[in-house]
Amino acid sequence: MRAVLIILGIILLAGGIWATLGHGSYQTTDTLVQIGSAKVTATHDKAIPQWAGIAGIVVGAVLALGGFLKKG
């Protein structure tokens, strides 16, 4: 159980740092115009919010520390 907490914590910590530094993004597709079965769409890249990266850092650190400090 300790190893799972440590590994999961390190993964979340690394992902949080990656997202906070601005490297994370996702795509959204919007329908601009639709006439019958024809439609015009646009795809946009959006950055992962900084608060999500900070949350990943905090949760990852807590899990990793909990795994290191857990006895047994």
PDB file of N, CA, C and O in Angstrom:
ATOM      1  N   MET A   1       0.830  -1.199   0.000  1.00  0.00           N
ATOM      2  CA  MET A   1       0.000   0.000   0.000  1.00  0.00           C
ATOM      3  C   MET A   1       0.870   1.256   0.000  1.00  0.00           C
ATOM      4  O   MET A   1       0.514   2.246  -0.613  1.00  0.00           O
ATOM      5  N   ARG A   2       1.991   1.184   0.735  1.00  0.00           N
ATOM      6  CA  ARG A   2       2.886   2.339   0.785  1.00  0.00           C
ATOM      7  C   ARG A   2       3.428   2.674  -0.598  1.00  0.00           C
ATOM      8  O   ARG A   2       3.500   3.838  -0.976  1.00  0.00           O
ATOM      9  N   ALA A   3       3.820   1.632  -1.346  1.00  0.00           N
ATOM     10  CA  ALA A   3       4.393   1.861  -2.669  1.00  0.00           C
ATOM     11  C   ALA A   3       3.377   2.509  -3.606  1.00  0.00           C
ATOM     12  O   ALA A   3       3.729   3.387  -4.398  1.00  0.00           O
ATOM     13  N   VAL A   4       2.123   2.099  -3.508  1.00  0.00           N
ATOM     14  CA  VAL A   4       1.071   2.672  -4.355  1.00  0.00           C
ATOM     15  C   VAL A   4       0.889   4.152  -4.042  1.00  0.00           C
ATOM     16  O   VAL A   4       0.782   4.985  -4.948  1.00  0.00           O
ATOM     17  N   LEU A   5       0.870   4.496  -2.746  1.00  0.00           N
ATOM     18  CA  LEU A   5       0.729   5.902  -2.357  1.00  0.00           C
ATOM     19  C   LEU A   5       1.904   6.735  -2.856  1.00  0.00           C
ATOM     20  O   LEU A   5       1.727   7.843  -3.366  1.00  0.00           O
ATOM     21  N   ILE A   6       3.097   6.196  -2.722  1.00  0.00           N
ATOM     22  CA  ILE A   6       4.289   6.937  -3.147  1.00  0.00           C
ATOM     23  C   ILE A   6       4.288   7.133  -4.661  1.00  0.00           C
ATOM     24  O   ILE A   6       4.522   8.244  -5.153  1.00  0.00           O
ATOM     25  N   ILE A   7       4.020   6.082  -5.404  1.00  0.00           N
ATOM     26  CA  ILE A   7       4.017   6.181  -6.874  1.00  0.00           C
ATOM     27  C   ILE A   7       2.930   7.121  -7.356  1.00  0.00           C
ATOM     28  O   ILE A   7       3.166   7.990  -8.199  1.00  0.00           O
ATOM     29  N   LEU A   8       1.725   6.982  -6.820  1.00  0.00           N
ATOM     30  CA  LEU A   8       0.619   7.857  -7.210  1.00  0.00           C
ATOM     31  C   LEU A   8       0.926   9.310  -6.848  1.00  0.00           C
ATOM     32  O   LEU A   8       0.656  10.227  -7.626  1.00  0.00           O
ATOM     33  N   GLY A   9       1.508   9.525  -5.682  1.00  0.00           N
ATOM     34  CA  GLY A   9       1.875  10.879  -5.261  1.00  0.00           C
ATOM     35  C   GLY A   9       2.903  11.506  -6.179  1.00  0.00           C
ATOM     36  O   GLY A   9       2.790  12.669  -6.555  1.00  0.00           O
ATOM     37  N   ILE A  10       3.912  10.720  -6.569  1.00  0.00           N
ATOM     38  CA  ILE A  10       4.955  11.250  -7.453  1.00  0.00           C
ATOM     39  C   ILE A  10       4.386  11.564  -8.833  1.00  0.00           C
ATOM     40  O   ILE A  10       4.729  12.585  -9.438  1.00  0.00           O
ATOM     41  N   ILE A  11       3.489  10.711  -9.333  1.00  0.00           N
ATOM     42  CA  ILE A  11       2.864  10.965 -10.638  1.00  0.00           C
ATOM     43  C   ILE A  11       2.033  12.244 -10.594  1.00  0.00           C
ATOM     44  O   ILE A  11       2.115  13.087 -11.491  1.00  0.00           O
ATOM     45  N   LEU A  12       1.223  12.413  -9.540  1.00  0.00           N
ATOM     46  CA  LEU A  12       0.412  13.633  -9.414  1.00  0.00           C
ATOM     47  C   LEU A  12       1.296  14.861  -9.235  1.00  0.00           C
ATOM     48  O   LEU A  12       1.007  15.930  -9.792  1.00  0.00           O
ATOM     49  N   LEU A  13       2.350  14.730  -8.480  1.00  0.00           N
ATOM     50  CA  LEU A  13       3.271  15.840  -8.263  1.00  0.00           C
ATOM     51  C   LEU A  13       3.918  16.270  -9.574  1.00  0.00           C
ATOM     52  O   LEU A  13       3.952  17.461  -9.909  1.00  0.00           O
ATOM     53  N   ALA A  14       4.402  15.318 -10.345  1.00  0.00           N
ATOM     54  CA  ALA A  14       5.024  15.630 -11.636  1.00  0.00           C
ATOM     55  C   ALA A  14       4.011  16.224 -12.614  1.00  0.00           C
ATOM     56  O   ALA A  14       4.310  17.192 -13.321  1.00  0.00           O
ATOM     57  N   GLY A  15       2.809  15.655 -12.657  1.00  0.00           N
ATOM     58  CA  GLY A  15       1.761  16.196 -13.535  1.00  0.00           C
ATOM     59  C   GLY A  15       1.354  17.602 -13.138  1.00  0.00           C
ATOM     60  O   GLY A  15       1.099  18.454 -13.992  1.00  0.00           O
ATOM     61  N   GLY A  16       1.285  17.862 -11.840  1.00  0.00           N
ATOM     62  CA  GLY A  16       0.948  19.204 -11.365  1.00  0.00           C
ATOM     63  C   GLY A  16       1.994  20.228 -11.740  1.00  0.00           C
ATOM     64  O   GLY A  16       1.681  21.345 -12.161  1.00  0.00           O
ATOM     65  N   ILE A  17       3.263  19.853 -11.601  1.00  0.00           N
ATOM     66  CA  ILE A  17       4.347  20.761 -11.990  1.00  0.00           C
ATOM     67  C   ILE A  17       4.307  21.021 -13.491  1.00  0.00           C
ATOM     68  O   ILE A  17       4.436  22.158 -13.942  1.00  0.00           O
ATOM     69  N   TRP A  18       4.085  19.965 -14.265  1.00  0.00           N
ATOM     70  CA  TRP A  18       4.013  20.086 -15.727  1.00  0.00           C
ATOM     71  C   TRP A  18       2.882  21.031 -16.139  1.00  0.00           C
ATOM     72  O   TRP A  18       3.053  21.893 -17.001  1.00  0.00           O
ATOM     73  N   ALA A  19       1.704  20.884 -15.516  1.00  0.00           N
ATOM     74  CA  ALA A  19       0.557  21.731 -15.859  1.00  0.00           C
ATOM     75  C   ALA A  19       0.765  23.165 -15.390  1.00  0.00           C
ATOM     76  O   ALA A  19       0.379  24.116 -16.085  1.00  0.00           O
ATOM     77  N   THR A  20       1.381  23.342 -14.228  1.00  0.00           N
ATOM     78  CA  THR A  20       1.600  24.687 -13.700  1.00  0.00           C
ATOM     79  C   THR A  20       2.589  25.478 -14.555  1.00  0.00           C
ATOM     80  O   THR A  20       2.451  26.683 -14.715  1.00  0.00           O
ATOM     81  N   LEU A  21       3.552  24.789 -15.123  1.00  0.00           N
ATOM     82  CA  LEU A  21       4.528  25.477 -15.972  1.00  0.00           C
ATOM     83  C   LEU A  21       3.965  25.843 -17.342  1.00  0.00           C
ATOM     84  O   LEU A  21       4.644  26.468 -18.145  1.00  0.00           O
ATOM     85  N   GLY A  22       2.714  25.452 -17.627  1.00  0.00           N
ATOM     86  CA  GLY A  22       2.057  25.870 -18.868  1.00  0.00           C
ATOM     87  C   GLY A  22       2.195  24.911 -20.022  1.00  0.00           C
ATOM     88  O   GLY A  22       1.910  25.272 -21.152  1.00  0.00           O
ATOM     89  N   HIS A  23       2.628  23.687 -19.773  1.00  0.00           N
ATOM     90  CA  HIS A  23       2.830  22.741 -20.862  1.00  0.00           C
ATOM     91  C   HIS A  23       1.585  21.893 -21.155  1.00  0.00           C
ATOM     92  O   HIS A  23       1.542  21.230 -22.174  1.00  0.00           O
ATOM     93  N   GLY A  24       0.615  21.906 -20.280  1.00  0.00           N
ATOM     94  CA  GLY A  24      -0.577  21.078 -20.468  1.00  0.00           C
ATOM     95  C   GLY A  24      -1.666  21.814 -21.229  1.00  0.00           C
ATOM     96  O   GLY A  24      -1.916  22.998 -21.018  1.00  0.00           O
ATOM     97  N   SER A  25      -2.311  21.124 -22.164  1.00  0.00           N
ATOM     98  CA  SER A  25      -3.423  21.714 -22.900  1.00  0.00           C
ATOM     99  C   SER A  25      -4.377  20.610 -23.339  1.00  0.00           C
ATOM    100  O   SER A  25      -4.034  19.435 -23.322  1.00  0.00           O
ATOM    101  N   TYR A  26      -5.574  21.023 -23.702  1.00  0.00           N
ATOM    102  CA  TYR A  26      -6.579  20.105 -24.228  1.00  0.00           C
ATOM    103  C   TYR A  26      -7.321  20.809 -25.348  1.00  0.00           C
ATOM    104  O   TYR A  26      -7.253  22.031 -25.482  1.00  0.00           O
ATOM    105  N   GLN A  27      -8.003  20.028 -26.194  1.00  0.00           N
ATOM    106  CA  GLN A  27      -8.703  20.606 -27.339  1.00  0.00           C
ATOM    107  C   GLN A  27     -10.209  20.593 -27.109  1.00  0.00           C
ATOM    108  O   GLN A  27     -10.746  19.643 -26.539  1.00  0.00           O
ATOM    109  N   THR A  28     -10.855  21.654 -27.559  1.00  0.00           N
ATOM    110  CA  THR A  28     -12.314  21.721 -27.573  1.00  0.00           C
ATOM    111  C   THR A  28     -12.763  22.036 -28.991  1.00  0.00           C
ATOM    112  O   THR A  28     -12.079  22.749 -29.724  1.00  0.00           O
ATOM    113  N   THR A  29     -13.901  21.492 -29.369  1.00  0.00           N
ATOM    114  CA  THR A  29     -14.450  21.737 -30.699  1.00  0.00           C
ATOM    115  C   THR A  29     -15.801  22.423 -30.549  1.00  0.00           C
ATOM    116  O   THR A  29     -16.676  21.938 -29.833  1.00  0.00           O
ATOM    117  N   ASP A  30     -15.960  23.545 -31.216  1.00  0.00           N
ATOM    118  CA  ASP A  30     -17.198  24.317 -31.180  1.00  0.00           C
ATOM    119  C   ASP A  30     -17.843  24.292 -32.560  1.00  0.00           C
ATOM    120  O   ASP A  30     -17.156  24.383 -33.578  1.00  0.00           O
ATOM    121  N   THR A  31     -19.181  24.185 -32.584  1.00  0.00           N
ATOM    122  CA  THR A  31     -19.916  24.293 -33.840  1.00  0.00           C
ATOM    123  C   THR A  31     -20.230  25.765 -34.071  1.00  0.00           C
ATOM    124  O   THR A  31     -20.911  26.397 -33.270  1.00  0.00           O
ATOM    125  N   LEU A  32     -19.701  26.315 -35.166  1.00  0.00           N
ATOM    126  CA  LEU A  32     -19.924  27.727 -35.461  1.00  0.00           C
ATOM    127  C   LEU A  32     -21.240  27.945 -36.188  1.00  0.00           C
ATOM    128  O   LEU A  32     -22.019  28.830 -35.834  1.00  0.00           O
ATOM    129  N   VAL A  33     -21.491  27.159 -37.239  1.00  0.00           N
ATOM    130  CA  VAL A  33     -22.707  27.294 -38.040  1.00  0.00           C
ATOM    131  C   VAL A  33     -23.166  25.900 -38.427  1.00  0.00           C
ATOM    132  O   VAL A  33     -22.359  25.055 -38.805  1.00  0.00           O
ATOM    133  N   GLN A  34     -24.489  25.690 -38.348  1.00  0.00           N
ATOM    134  CA  GLN A  34     -25.031  24.417 -38.811  1.00  0.00           C
ATOM    135  C   GLN A  34     -26.290  24.685 -39.623  1.00  0.00           C
ATOM    136  O   GLN A  34     -27.233  25.295 -39.147  1.00  0.00           O
ATOM    137  N   ILE A  35     -26.246  24.238 -40.879  1.00  0.00           N
ATOM    138  CA  ILE A  35     -27.397  24.363 -41.772  1.00  0.00           C
ATOM    139  C   ILE A  35     -27.704  22.963 -42.282  1.00  0.00           C
ATOM    140  O   ILE A  35     -26.948  22.406 -43.080  1.00  0.00           O
ATOM    141  N   GLY A  36     -28.793  22.408 -41.817  1.00  0.00           N
ATOM    142  CA  GLY A  36     -29.135  21.036 -42.191  1.00  0.00           C
ATOM    143  C   GLY A  36     -28.094  20.080 -41.655  1.00  0.00           C
ATOM    144  O   GLY A  36     -27.767  20.092 -40.472  1.00  0.00           O
ATOM    145  N   SER A  37     -27.544  19.238 -42.534  1.00  0.00           N
ATOM    146  CA  SER A  37     -26.530  18.285 -42.095  1.00  0.00           C
ATOM    147  C   SER A  37     -25.114  18.842 -42.232  1.00  0.00           C
ATOM    148  O   SER A  37     -24.163  18.207 -41.787  1.00  0.00           O
ATOM    149  N   ALA A  38     -24.985  20.022 -42.840  1.00  0.00           N
ATOM    150  CA  ALA A  38     -23.670  20.641 -42.998  1.00  0.00           C
ATOM    151  C   ALA A  38     -23.387  21.538 -41.806  1.00  0.00           C
ATOM    152  O   ALA A  38     -24.257  22.279 -41.354  1.00  0.00           O
ATOM    153  N   LYS A  39     -22.164  21.447 -41.296  1.00  0.00           N
ATOM    154  CA  LYS A  39     -21.810  22.332 -40.194  1.00  0.00           C
ATOM    155  C   LYS A  39     -20.348  22.729 -40.285  1.00  0.00           C
ATOM    156  O   LYS A  39     -19.514  22.015 -40.850  1.00  0.00           O
ATOM    157  N   VAL A  40     -20.066  23.890 -39.722  1.00  0.00           N
ATOM    158  CA  VAL A  40     -18.709  24.416 -39.677  1.00  0.00           C
ATOM    159  C   VAL A  40     -18.269  24.384 -38.218  1.00  0.00           C
ATOM    160  O   VAL A  40     -18.957  24.906 -37.345  1.00  0.00           O
ATOM    161  N   THR A  41     -17.128  23.730 -37.981  1.00  0.00           N
ATOM    162  CA  THR A  41     -16.627  23.624 -36.615  1.00  0.00           C
ATOM    163  C   THR A  41     -15.247  24.248 -36.509  1.00  0.00           C
ATOM    164  O   THR A  41     -14.538  24.403 -37.501  1.00  0.00           O
ATOM    165  N   ALA A  42     -14.867  24.595 -35.293  1.00  0.00           N
ATOM    166  CA  ALA A  42     -13.531  25.134 -35.019  1.00  0.00           C
ATOM    167  C   ALA A  42     -12.973  24.403 -33.805  1.00  0.00           C
ATOM    168  O   ALA A  42     -13.683  24.176 -32.824  1.00  0.00           O
ATOM    169  N   THR A  43     -11.711  24.038 -33.887  1.00  0.00           N
ATOM    170  CA  THR A  43     -11.036  23.368 -32.777  1.00  0.00           C
ATOM    171  C   THR A  43     -10.050  24.339 -32.150  1.00  0.00           C
ATOM    172  O   THR A  43      -9.263  24.982 -32.837  1.00  0.00           O
ATOM    173  N   HIS A  44     -10.114  24.453 -30.823  1.00  0.00           N
ATOM    174  CA  HIS A  44      -9.263  25.378 -30.085  1.00  0.00           C
ATOM    175  C   HIS A  44      -8.433  24.604 -29.072  1.00  0.00           C
ATOM    176  O   HIS A  44      -8.926  23.666 -28.451  1.00  0.00           O
ATOM    177  N   ASP A  45      -7.186  25.001 -28.897  1.00  0.00           N
ATOM    178  CA  ASP A  45      -6.346  24.472 -27.825  1.00  0.00           C
ATOM    179  C   ASP A  45      -6.506  25.370 -26.611  1.00  0.00           C
ATOM    180  O   ASP A  45      -6.366  26.590 -26.712  1.00  0.00           O
ATOM    181  N   LYS A  46      -6.789  24.768 -25.473  1.00  0.00           N
ATOM    182  CA  LYS A  46      -6.937  25.526 -24.239  1.00  0.00           C
ATOM    183  C   LYS A  46      -5.940  24.994 -23.220  1.00  0.00           C
ATOM    184  O   LYS A  46      -5.715  23.795 -23.122  1.00  0.00           O
ATOM    185  N   ALA A  47      -5.358  25.891 -22.455  1.00  0.00           N
ATOM    186  CA  ALA A  47      -4.382  25.506 -21.437  1.00  0.00           C
ATOM    187  C   ALA A  47      -5.116  24.964 -20.209  1.00  0.00           C
ATOM    188  O   ALA A  47      -6.220  25.395 -19.878  1.00  0.00           O
ATOM    189  N   ILE A  48      -4.482  24.002 -19.558  1.00  0.00           N
ATOM    190  CA  ILE A  48      -5.018  23.494 -18.295  1.00  0.00           C
ATOM    191  C   ILE A  48      -4.886  24.617 -17.271  1.00  0.00           C
ATOM    192  O   ILE A  48      -3.827  25.247 -17.173  1.00  0.00           O
ATOM    193  N   PRO A  49      -5.945  24.889 -16.498  1.00  0.00           N
ATOM    194  CA  PRO A  49      -5.887  25.996 -15.532  1.00  0.00           C
ATOM    195  C   PRO A  49      -4.771  25.795 -14.512  1.00  0.00           C
ATOM    196  O   PRO A  49      -4.475  24.676 -14.101  1.00  0.00           O
ATOM    197  N   GLN A  50      -4.172  26.895 -14.088  1.00  0.00           N
ATOM    198  CA  GLN A  50      -3.074  26.827 -13.143  1.00  0.00           C
ATOM    199  C   GLN A  50      -3.512  26.256 -11.806  1.00  0.00           C
ATOM    200  O   GLN A  50      -2.751  25.543 -11.156  1.00  0.00           O
ATOM    201  N   TRP A  51      -4.760  26.512 -11.403  1.00  0.00           N
ATOM    202  CA  TRP A  51      -5.231  25.984 -10.122  1.00  0.00           C
ATOM    203  C   TRP A  51      -5.260  24.455 -10.125  1.00  0.00           C
ATOM    204  O   TRP A  51      -5.039  23.814  -9.093  1.00  0.00           O
ATOM    205  N   ALA A  52      -5.497  23.846 -11.291  1.00  0.00           N
ATOM    206  CA  ALA A  52      -5.498  22.381 -11.373  1.00  0.00           C
ATOM    207  C   ALA A  52      -4.083  21.841 -11.183  1.00  0.00           C
ATOM    208  O   ALA A  52      -3.887  20.801 -10.542  1.00  0.00           O
ATOM    209  N   GLY A  53      -3.091  22.532 -11.709  1.00  0.00           N
ATOM    210  CA  GLY A  53      -1.703  22.131 -11.512  1.00  0.00           C
ATOM    211  C   GLY A  53      -1.276  22.255 -10.062  1.00  0.00           C
ATOM    212  O   GLY A  53      -0.608  21.367  -9.519  1.00  0.00           O
ATOM    213  N   ILE A  54      -1.694  23.342  -9.425  1.00  0.00           N
ATOM    214  CA  ILE A  54      -1.355  23.545  -8.013  1.00  0.00           C
ATOM    215  C   ILE A  54      -2.030  22.484  -7.155  1.00  0.00           C
ATOM    216  O   ILE A  54      -1.422  21.938  -6.233  1.00  0.00           O
ATOM    217  N   ALA A  55      -3.278  22.157  -7.470  1.00  0.00           N
ATOM    218  CA  ALA A  55      -3.986  21.104  -6.729  1.00  0.00           C
ATOM    219  C   ALA A  55      -3.273  19.763  -6.902  1.00  0.00           C
ATOM    220  O   ALA A  55      -3.150  18.986  -5.946  1.00  0.00           O
ATOM    221  N   GLY A  56      -2.788  19.468  -8.098  1.00  0.00           N
ATOM    222  CA  GLY A  56      -2.052  18.232  -8.332  1.00  0.00           C
ATOM    223  C   GLY A  56      -0.766  18.177  -7.528  1.00  0.00           C
ATOM    224  O   GLY A  56      -0.397  17.129  -6.995  1.00  0.00           O
ATOM    225  N   ILE A  57      -0.081  19.315  -7.422  1.00  0.00           N
ATOM    226  CA  ILE A  57       1.145  19.377  -6.627  1.00  0.00           C
ATOM    227  C   ILE A  57       0.845  19.104  -5.163  1.00  0.00           C
ATOM    228  O   ILE A  57       1.521  18.300  -4.508  1.00  0.00           O
ATOM    229  N   VAL A  58      -0.181  19.754  -4.625  1.00  0.00           N
ATOM    230  CA  VAL A  58      -0.516  19.604  -3.211  1.00  0.00           C
ATOM    231  C   VAL A  58      -0.959  18.175  -2.903  1.00  0.00           C
ATOM    232  O   VAL A  58      -0.459  17.547  -1.964  1.00  0.00           O
ATOM    233  N   VAL A  59      -1.884  17.647  -3.695  1.00  0.00           N
ATOM    234  CA  VAL A  59      -2.389  16.294  -3.452  1.00  0.00           C
ATOM    235  C   VAL A  59      -1.274  15.263  -3.642  1.00  0.00           C
ATOM    236  O   VAL A  59      -1.139  14.320  -2.854  1.00  0.00           O
ATOM    237  N   GLY A  60      -0.459  15.439  -4.659  1.00  0.00           N
ATOM    238  CA  GLY A  60       0.650  14.522  -4.894  1.00  0.00           C
ATOM    239  C   GLY A  60       1.650  14.532  -3.753  1.00  0.00           C
ATOM    240  O   GLY A  60       2.136  13.484  -3.324  1.00  0.00           O
ATOM    241  N   ALA A  61       1.967  15.720  -3.244  1.00  0.00           N
ATOM    242  CA  ALA A  61       2.903  15.817  -2.128  1.00  0.00           C
ATOM    243  C   ALA A  61       2.338  15.159  -0.873  1.00  0.00           C
ATOM    244  O   ALA A  61       3.053  14.450  -0.157  1.00  0.00           O
ATOM    245  N   VAL A  62       1.065  15.366  -0.603  1.00  0.00           N
ATOM    246  CA  VAL A  62       0.436  14.750   0.570  1.00  0.00           C
ATOM    247  C   VAL A  62       0.447  13.231   0.450  1.00  0.00           C
ATOM    248  O   VAL A  62       0.776  12.523   1.412  1.00  0.00           O
ATOM    249  N   LEU A  63       0.104  12.705  -0.714  1.00  0.00           N
ATOM    250  CA  LEU A  63       0.103  11.256  -0.900  1.00  0.00           C
ATOM    251  C   LEU A  63       1.508  10.671  -0.785  1.00  0.00           C
ATOM    252  O   LEU A  63       1.711   9.635  -0.145  1.00  0.00           O
ATOM    253  N   ALA A  64       2.483  11.319  -1.409  1.00  0.00           N
ATOM    254  CA  ALA A  64       3.855  10.817  -1.344  1.00  0.00           C
ATOM    255  C   ALA A  64       4.389  10.852   0.083  1.00  0.00           C
ATOM    256  O   ALA A  64       4.985   9.879   0.558  1.00  0.00           O
ATOM    257  N   LEU A  65       4.171  11.965   0.775  1.00  0.00           N
ATOM    258  CA  LEU A  65       4.612  12.046   2.159  1.00  0.00           C
ATOM    259  C   LEU A  65       3.891  11.036   3.050  1.00  0.00           C
ATOM    260  O   LEU A  65       4.488  10.438   3.938  1.00  0.00           O
ATOM    261  N   GLY A  66       2.601  10.850   2.789  1.00  0.00           N
ATOM    262  CA  GLY A  66       1.852   9.845   3.557  1.00  0.00           C
ATOM    263  C   GLY A  66       2.400   8.452   3.326  1.00  0.00           C
ATOM    264  O   GLY A  66       2.476   7.643   4.257  1.00  0.00           O
ATOM    265  N   GLY A  67       2.811   8.152   2.110  1.00  0.00           N
ATOM    266  CA  GLY A  67       3.401   6.853   1.823  1.00  0.00           C
ATOM    267  C   GLY A  67       4.758   6.676   2.470  1.00  0.00           C
ATOM    268  O   GLY A  67       5.080   5.604   2.974  1.00  0.00           O
ATOM    269  N   PHE A  68       5.576   7.744   2.480  1.00  0.00           N
ATOM    270  CA  PHE A  68       6.891   7.648   3.104  1.00  0.00           C
ATOM    271  C   PHE A  68       6.803   7.549   4.623  1.00  0.00           C
ATOM    272  O   PHE A  68       7.586   6.846   5.252  1.00  0.00           O
ATOM    273  N   LEU A  69       5.851   8.262   5.222  1.00  0.00           N
ATOM    274  CA  LEU A  69       5.762   8.314   6.681  1.00  0.00           C
ATOM    275  C   LEU A  69       4.891   7.213   7.283  1.00  0.00           C
ATOM    276  O   LEU A  69       4.906   7.042   8.507  1.00  0.00           O
ATOM    277  N   LYS A  70       4.142   6.481   6.470  1.00  0.00           N
ATOM    278  CA  LYS A  70       3.260   5.431   6.976  1.00  0.00           C
ATOM    279  C   LYS A  70       4.094   4.274   7.537  1.00  0.00           C
ATOM    280  O   LYS A  70       5.041   3.826   6.902  1.00  0.00           O
ATOM    281  N   LYS A  71       3.721   3.806   8.694  1.00  0.00           N
ATOM    282  CA  LYS A  71       4.443   2.699   9.315  1.00  0.00           C
ATOM    283  C   LYS A  71       3.752   1.398   9.009  1.00  0.00           C
ATOM    284  O   LYS A  71       2.544   1.308   8.973  1.00  0.00           O
ATOM    285  N   GLY A  72       4.531   0.388   8.798  1.00  0.00           N
ATOM    286  CA  GLY A  72       3.941  -0.937   8.607  1.00  0.00           C
ATOM    287  C   GLY A  72       4.042  -1.442   7.278  1.00  0.00           C
ATOM    288  O   GLY A  72       4.053  -1.536   6.258  1.00  0.00           O
TER     289      GLY A  72
END
